[in-house]
mmCIF file of C-alpha atoms and ligand atoms in Angstrom:
data_model
loop_
_atom_site.group_PDB
_atom_site.id
_atom_site.type_symbol
_atom_site.label_atom_id
_atom_site.label_comp_id
_atom_site.label_asym_id
_atom_site.label_seq_id
_atom_site.Cartn_x
_atom_site.Cartn_y
_atom_site.Cartn_z
ATOM 1 C CA MET A 381 93.436 76.472 90.583
ATOM 2 C CA ALA A 382 93.419 75.630 86.873
ATOM 3 C CA PRO A 383 90.342 76.747 84.938
ATOM 4 C CA GLY A 384 87.482 74.289 84.623
ATOM 5 C CA PRO A 385 86.152 72.882 81.322
ATOM 6 C CA GLY A 386 85.255 75.606 78.822
ATOM 7 C CA GLY A 387 87.322 78.170 80.732
ATOM 8 C CA LEU A 388 84.900 78.184 83.647
ATOM 9 C CA THR A 389 86.140 79.713 86.879
ATOM 10 C CA PRO A 390 87.169 76.805 89.134
ATOM 11 C CA VAL A 391 85.338 76.445 92.454
ATOM 12 C CA PHE A 392 87.095 75.339 95.633
ATOM 13 C CA LYS A 393 84.949 74.178 98.545
ATOM 14 C CA ARG A 394 87.213 72.308 100.913
ATOM 15 C CA GLY A 395 90.576 70.577 101.165
ATOM 16 C CA PRO A 396 91.152 66.847 100.784
ATOM 17 C CA GLN A 397 89.529 64.844 103.544
ATOM 18 C CA HIS A 398 92.378 62.347 103.810
ATOM 19 C CA ALA A 399 94.881 65.095 104.573
ATOM 20 C CA ALA A 400 96.253 65.850 108.001
ATOM 21 C CA LYS A 401 93.919 67.530 110.433
ATOM 22 C CA VAL A 402 93.862 71.019 109.013
ATOM 23 C CA VAL A 403 91.076 73.561 108.908
ATOM 24 C CA ALA A 404 90.813 77.005 107.324
ATOM 25 C CA LEU A 405 88.797 79.815 108.828
ATOM 26 C CA SER A 406 87.615 82.437 106.364
ATOM 27 C CA PHE A 407 86.071 85.772 107.264
ATOM 28 C CA ASP A 408 83.961 87.853 104.907
ATOM 29 C CA ALA A 409 84.514 91.572 105.414
ATOM 30 C CA ASP A 410 81.108 92.619 104.141
ATOM 31 C CA MET A 411 80.105 96.111 103.325
ATOM 32 C CA THR A 412 77.576 96.906 100.648
ATOM 33 C CA ALA A 413 78.065 99.825 98.287
ATOM 34 C CA ASP A 414 74.981 101.608 99.651
ATOM 35 C CA GLU A 415 75.976 101.293 103.324
ATOM 36 C CA GLY A 416 78.213 104.370 103.391
ATOM 37 C CA PRO A 417 75.593 106.535 105.131
ATOM 38 C CA ARG A 418 75.117 103.874 107.814
ATOM 39 C CA ALA A 419 78.878 103.799 108.449
ATOM 40 C CA ALA A 420 78.886 107.601 108.616
ATOM 41 C CA ALA A 421 76.095 107.368 111.191
ATOM 42 C CA GLY A 422 78.273 105.174 113.405
ATOM 43 C CA GLU A 423 77.512 101.604 112.355
ATOM 44 C CA HIS A 424 80.612 99.373 112.441
ATOM 45 C CA PHE A 425 81.217 97.192 109.418
ATOM 46 C CA ASP A 426 84.703 96.332 110.662
ATOM 47 C CA ASN A 427 85.762 94.090 113.553
ATOM 48 C CA PRO A 428 89.227 95.047 114.833
ATOM 49 C CA GLU A 429 88.749 92.960 117.993
ATOM 50 C CA LEU A 430 88.345 89.845 115.868
ATOM 51 C CA ILE A 431 91.566 90.534 113.949
ATOM 52 C CA ALA A 432 93.393 91.245 117.220
ATOM 53 C CA LEU A 433 92.101 87.975 118.643
ATOM 54 C CA LEU A 434 93.311 85.971 115.633
ATOM 55 C CA ARG A 435 96.719 87.593 116.069
ATOM 56 C CA ARG A 436 96.794 86.855 119.772
ATOM 57 C CA LEU A 437 95.847 83.213 119.158
ATOM 58 C CA LYS A 438 98.216 83.029 116.141
ATOM 59 C CA VAL A 439 95.461 81.718 113.877
ATOM 60 C CA PRO A 440 96.186 82.148 110.160
ATOM 61 C CA ALA A 441 93.077 83.179 108.245
ATOM 62 C CA THR A 442 91.778 84.296 104.876
ATOM 63 C CA VAL A 443 89.741 87.490 104.745
ATOM 64 C CA PHE A 444 87.390 87.984 101.787
ATOM 65 C CA MET A 445 87.077 91.734 101.533
ATOM 66 C CA THR A 446 84.678 93.878 99.559
ATOM 67 C CA GLY A 447 86.191 96.854 97.784
ATOM 68 C CA ARG A 448 83.774 99.095 99.603
ATOM 69 C CA TRP A 449 85.054 97.772 102.973
ATOM 70 C CA ALA A 450 88.653 98.462 101.934
ATOM 71 C CA GLU A 451 87.702 102.030 101.045
ATOM 72 C CA GLU A 452 85.959 102.546 104.378
ATOM 73 C CA TYR A 453 88.737 100.986 106.479
ATOM 74 C CA PRO A 454 91.976 101.450 104.513
ATOM 75 C CA ASP A 455 94.246 101.292 107.564
ATOM 76 C CA GLN A 456 92.766 97.988 108.668
ATOM 77 C CA ALA A 457 92.869 96.617 105.132
ATOM 78 C CA ARG A 458 96.572 97.488 104.854
ATOM 79 C CA SER A 459 97.282 96.073 108.311
ATOM 80 C CA ILE A 460 95.570 92.778 107.459
ATOM 81 C CA GLY A 461 97.147 92.722 104.015
ATOM 82 C CA THR A 462 100.698 93.224 105.245
ATOM 83 C CA ASP A 463 100.537 90.695 108.088
ATOM 84 C CA PRO A 464 101.851 87.277 106.981
ATOM 85 C CA LEU A 465 99.272 85.666 109.269
ATOM 86 C CA PHE A 466 96.566 86.714 106.811
ATOM 87 C CA GLU A 467 95.730 86.748 103.135
ATOM 88 C CA ILE A 468 93.042 88.806 101.447
ATOM 89 C CA GLY A 469 90.664 87.439 98.831
ATOM 90 C CA ASN A 470 88.140 89.401 96.779
ATOM 91 C CA HIS A 471 84.492 89.555 97.866
ATOM 92 C CA SER A 472 83.360 91.907 95.037
ATOM 93 C CA TYR A 473 83.294 95.676 95.169
ATOM 94 C CA SER A 474 79.667 96.278 96.097
ATOM 95 C CA HIS A 475 78.549 92.993 97.715
ATOM 96 C CA TYR A 476 75.657 92.873 95.283
ATOM 97 C CA ALA A 477 74.400 89.477 94.142
ATOM 98 C CA PHE A 478 75.855 87.844 91.021
ATOM 99 C CA THR A 479 72.720 85.716 90.545
ATOM 100 C CA THR A 480 69.160 86.200 91.761
ATOM 101 C CA PRO A 481 67.558 85.557 94.099
ATOM 102 C CA CYS A 482 70.326 85.779 96.694
ATOM 103 C CA TYR A 483 69.244 86.516 100.238
ATOM 104 C CA GLY A 484 67.602 89.783 99.231
ATOM 105 C CA LEU A 485 70.869 91.374 98.069
ATOM 106 C CA PRO A 486 70.605 93.957 95.292
ATOM 107 C CA THR A 487 71.815 92.544 91.965
ATOM 108 C CA VAL A 488 74.935 93.536 90.038
ATOM 109 C CA GLU A 489 73.920 95.404 86.915
ATOM 110 C CA GLU A 490 73.918 93.584 83.572
ATOM 111 C CA GLY A 491 77.478 93.198 82.276
ATOM 112 C CA GLY A 492 79.025 94.432 85.513
ATOM 113 C CA VAL A 493 80.335 91.158 86.904
ATOM 114 C CA ARG A 494 83.977 91.412 85.808
ATOM 115 C CA GLU A 495 84.180 95.071 86.756
ATOM 116 C CA GLU A 496 83.016 94.143 90.285
ATOM 117 C CA VAL A 497 86.043 91.871 90.644
ATOM 118 C CA ARG A 498 88.546 94.273 89.098
ATOM 119 C CA ARG A 499 87.307 97.276 91.054
ATOM 120 C CA ALA A 500 87.544 95.351 94.335
ATOM 121 C CA PHE A 501 91.125 94.228 93.676
ATOM 122 C CA GLY A 502 91.945 97.839 92.820
ATOM 123 C CA ALA A 503 90.417 99.198 96.026
ATOM 124 C CA ILE A 504 92.143 96.552 98.157
ATOM 125 C CA ARG A 505 95.574 97.110 96.574
ATOM 126 C CA GLU A 506 95.112 100.879 96.800
ATOM 127 C CA THR A 507 95.269 100.561 100.619
ATOM 128 C CA GLY A 508 98.795 99.096 100.400
ATOM 129 C CA ALA A 509 97.663 95.534 101.143
ATOM 130 C CA ARG A 510 100.173 93.103 99.654
ATOM 131 C CA ASN A 511 99.034 89.606 100.658
ATOM 132 C CA VAL A 512 96.265 89.561 98.091
ATOM 133 C CA VAL A 513 95.381 86.169 96.613
ATOM 134 C CA PRO A 514 93.493 85.519 93.335
ATOM 135 C CA TYR A 515 90.464 84.090 95.092
ATOM 136 C CA PHE A 516 86.934 85.319 94.807
ATOM 137 C CA ARG A 517 83.997 84.711 97.088
ATOM 138 C CA PHE A 518 80.567 85.369 95.629
ATOM 139 C CA PRO A 519 78.379 87.680 97.703
ATOM 140 C CA GLY A 520 75.955 85.390 99.501
ATOM 141 C CA GLY A 521 77.818 82.466 97.909
ATOM 142 C CA CYS A 522 75.378 82.736 94.973
ATOM 143 C CA TYR A 523 76.601 81.718 91.516
ATOM 144 C CA ASP A 524 75.758 79.596 88.502
ATOM 145 C CA ASP A 525 77.592 78.270 85.432
ATOM 146 C CA ASP A 526 76.911 81.468 83.486
ATOM 147 C CA THR A 527 78.608 83.537 86.195
ATOM 148 C CA LEU A 528 81.563 81.137 86.281
ATOM 149 C CA ARG A 529 81.885 81.437 82.495
ATOM 150 C CA VAL A 530 81.728 85.247 82.497
ATOM 151 C CA LEU A 531 84.296 85.436 85.298
ATOM 152 C CA GLY A 532 86.683 82.999 83.567
ATOM 153 C CA PRO A 533 88.959 85.658 82.020
ATOM 154 C CA GLU A 534 89.571 87.203 85.467
ATOM 155 C CA LYS A 535 91.524 84.044 86.358
ATOM 156 C CA VAL A 536 90.310 83.806 89.921
ATOM 157 C CA THR A 537 89.367 80.722 91.896
ATOM 158 C CA ALA A 538 85.912 80.913 93.452
ATOM 159 C CA VAL A 539 86.083 79.899 97.090
ATOM 160 C CA GLN A 540 82.992 78.515 98.808
ATOM 161 C CA TRP A 541 82.986 76.482 102.051
ATOM 162 C CA ASP A 542 81.800 73.216 103.597
ATOM 163 C CA VAL A 543 81.051 74.558 107.088
ATOM 164 C CA VAL A 544 78.576 77.390 107.652
ATOM 165 C CA SER A 545 79.267 78.957 111.025
ATOM 166 C CA GLY A 546 75.885 80.648 111.184
ATOM 167 C CA ASP A 547 77.481 83.781 112.634
ATOM 168 C CA ALA A 548 75.490 86.141 110.415
ATOM 169 C CA PHE A 549 73.025 87.977 112.670
ATOM 170 C CA ALA A 550 73.695 85.467 115.452
ATOM 171 C CA THR A 551 73.336 86.590 119.051
ATOM 172 C CA ASP A 552 74.548 83.415 120.757
ATOM 173 C CA ALA A 553 78.304 82.824 120.453
ATOM 174 C CA ASP A 554 78.003 79.344 121.978
ATOM 175 C CA ALA A 555 75.539 78.259 119.298
ATOM 176 C CA VAL A 556 77.882 79.493 116.562
ATOM 177 C CA ALA A 557 80.858 77.741 118.176
ATOM 178 C CA GLU A 558 78.877 74.525 118.504
ATOM 179 C CA GLN A 559 77.813 74.608 114.853
ATOM 180 C CA VAL A 560 81.444 75.036 113.767
ATOM 181 C CA LEU A 561 82.726 72.306 116.077
ATOM 182 C CA ASP A 562 79.995 69.927 114.859
ATOM 183 C CA GLY A 563 80.752 70.675 111.218
ATOM 184 C CA VAL A 564 84.536 70.649 111.006
ATOM 185 C CA ARG A 565 86.233 67.647 109.403
ATOM 186 C CA SER A 566 89.794 67.374 108.213
ATOM 187 C CA GLY A 567 90.242 69.775 105.303
ATOM 188 C CA SER A 568 87.219 71.884 106.201
ATOM 189 C CA LEU A 569 86.766 75.474 105.109
ATOM 190 C CA VAL A 570 84.627 77.521 107.495
ATOM 191 C CA VAL A 571 82.799 80.701 106.510
ATOM 192 C CA MET A 572 82.466 83.429 109.126
ATOM 193 C CA HIS A 573 82.310 87.220 108.971
ATOM 194 C CA CYS A 574 84.513 90.157 109.881
ATOM 195 C CA THR A 575 81.894 92.797 110.509
ATOM 196 C CA ARG A 576 80.400 93.755 113.837
ATOM 197 C CA SER A 577 77.314 95.075 112.112
ATOM 198 C CA ALA A 578 76.019 91.762 110.787
ATOM 199 C CA ALA A 579 78.051 89.336 112.908
ATOM 200 C CA PRO A 580 78.467 90.700 116.432
ATOM 201 C CA VAL A 581 79.381 87.470 118.257
ATOM 202 C CA THR A 582 81.998 86.104 115.860
ATOM 203 C CA ALA A 583 85.030 86.973 117.987
ATOM 204 C CA ASP A 584 83.461 85.294 121.021
ATOM 205 C CA ALA A 585 82.709 82.206 118.954
ATOM 206 C CA VAL A 586 86.276 82.094 117.597
ATOM 207 C CA ALA A 587 87.634 82.357 121.137
ATOM 208 C CA ARG A 588 85.745 79.148 121.955
ATOM 209 C CA VAL A 589 86.374 77.288 118.705
ATOM 210 C CA VAL A 590 90.145 77.740 118.395
ATOM 211 C CA PRO A 591 91.329 76.098 121.640
ATOM 212 C CA GLU A 592 88.820 73.280 121.241
ATOM 213 C CA LEU A 593 89.867 72.438 117.674
ATOM 214 C CA ARG A 594 93.519 72.578 118.695
ATOM 215 C CA LYS A 595 92.727 70.195 121.511
ATOM 216 C CA ARG A 596 91.218 67.863 118.911
ATOM 217 C CA GLY A 597 94.477 67.986 116.971
ATOM 218 C CA TYR A 598 93.600 70.486 114.261
ATOM 219 C CA ARG A 599 96.025 72.979 112.785
ATOM 220 C CA PHE A 600 94.757 76.242 111.308
ATOM 221 C CA VAL A 601 95.805 77.162 107.787
ATOM 222 C CA LYS A 602 94.987 79.782 105.204
ATOM 223 C CA VAL A 603 92.845 78.842 102.211
ATOM 224 C CA SER A 604 95.957 78.924 99.997
ATOM 225 C CA GLU A 605 97.559 76.187 102.091
ATOM 226 C CA LEU A 606 94.354 74.158 102.083
ATOM 227 C CA MET A 607 94.213 74.485 98.306
ATOM 228 C CA ALA A 608 97.836 73.432 97.937
ATOM 229 C CA GLY A 609 96.849 70.192 99.712
HETATM 230 ZN ZN1 ZN B 184 79.467 88.564 102.172
#
């Protein structure tokens, strides 16, 4: 999207409501810079079953990936980023907060905001991923005008959402599915997660949501298509 007034990073939250019945699912591939030891100890920050399910159901999706995730799972990052079904946006390198407070996330160090974005794109591209789009999702969705101004020269579009799936730390897939089905309107952008660690029931919820939304006449699109209107 074109920059906002004063060179501010533009923010996209949903597609036009009058458009055809389209909906975009987005999945945040979260991994925080200090979670390496937990991954080494066997915790799973990836969710290959979810990606396989999206492929099986032929659901296009946008994955917002942290640089740290791409480094931990380079094969998966490349596989996602070379499959035309998917596109990869930037979810920062470290998944630290860009403004405080933000859900208890550690904060990016002073002056480190642009480097977070650049380093993440570098780590993602380093895996061989090619379908990388100039979109950025703030960790925790936390931002303010100052952050948008500082990020302006990076020429990304910040992508938020209008439907919160509630899949983070959820244990009941039905409740997540219900929240999505209640929230989706034409042009909606849904935020979910691609990490078993913090979102263990997401694949089950998606398996319920997709056939139901299709039954209601919705078509799934990537964020780029939603943005193109
Ligand atoms: Zn996140």
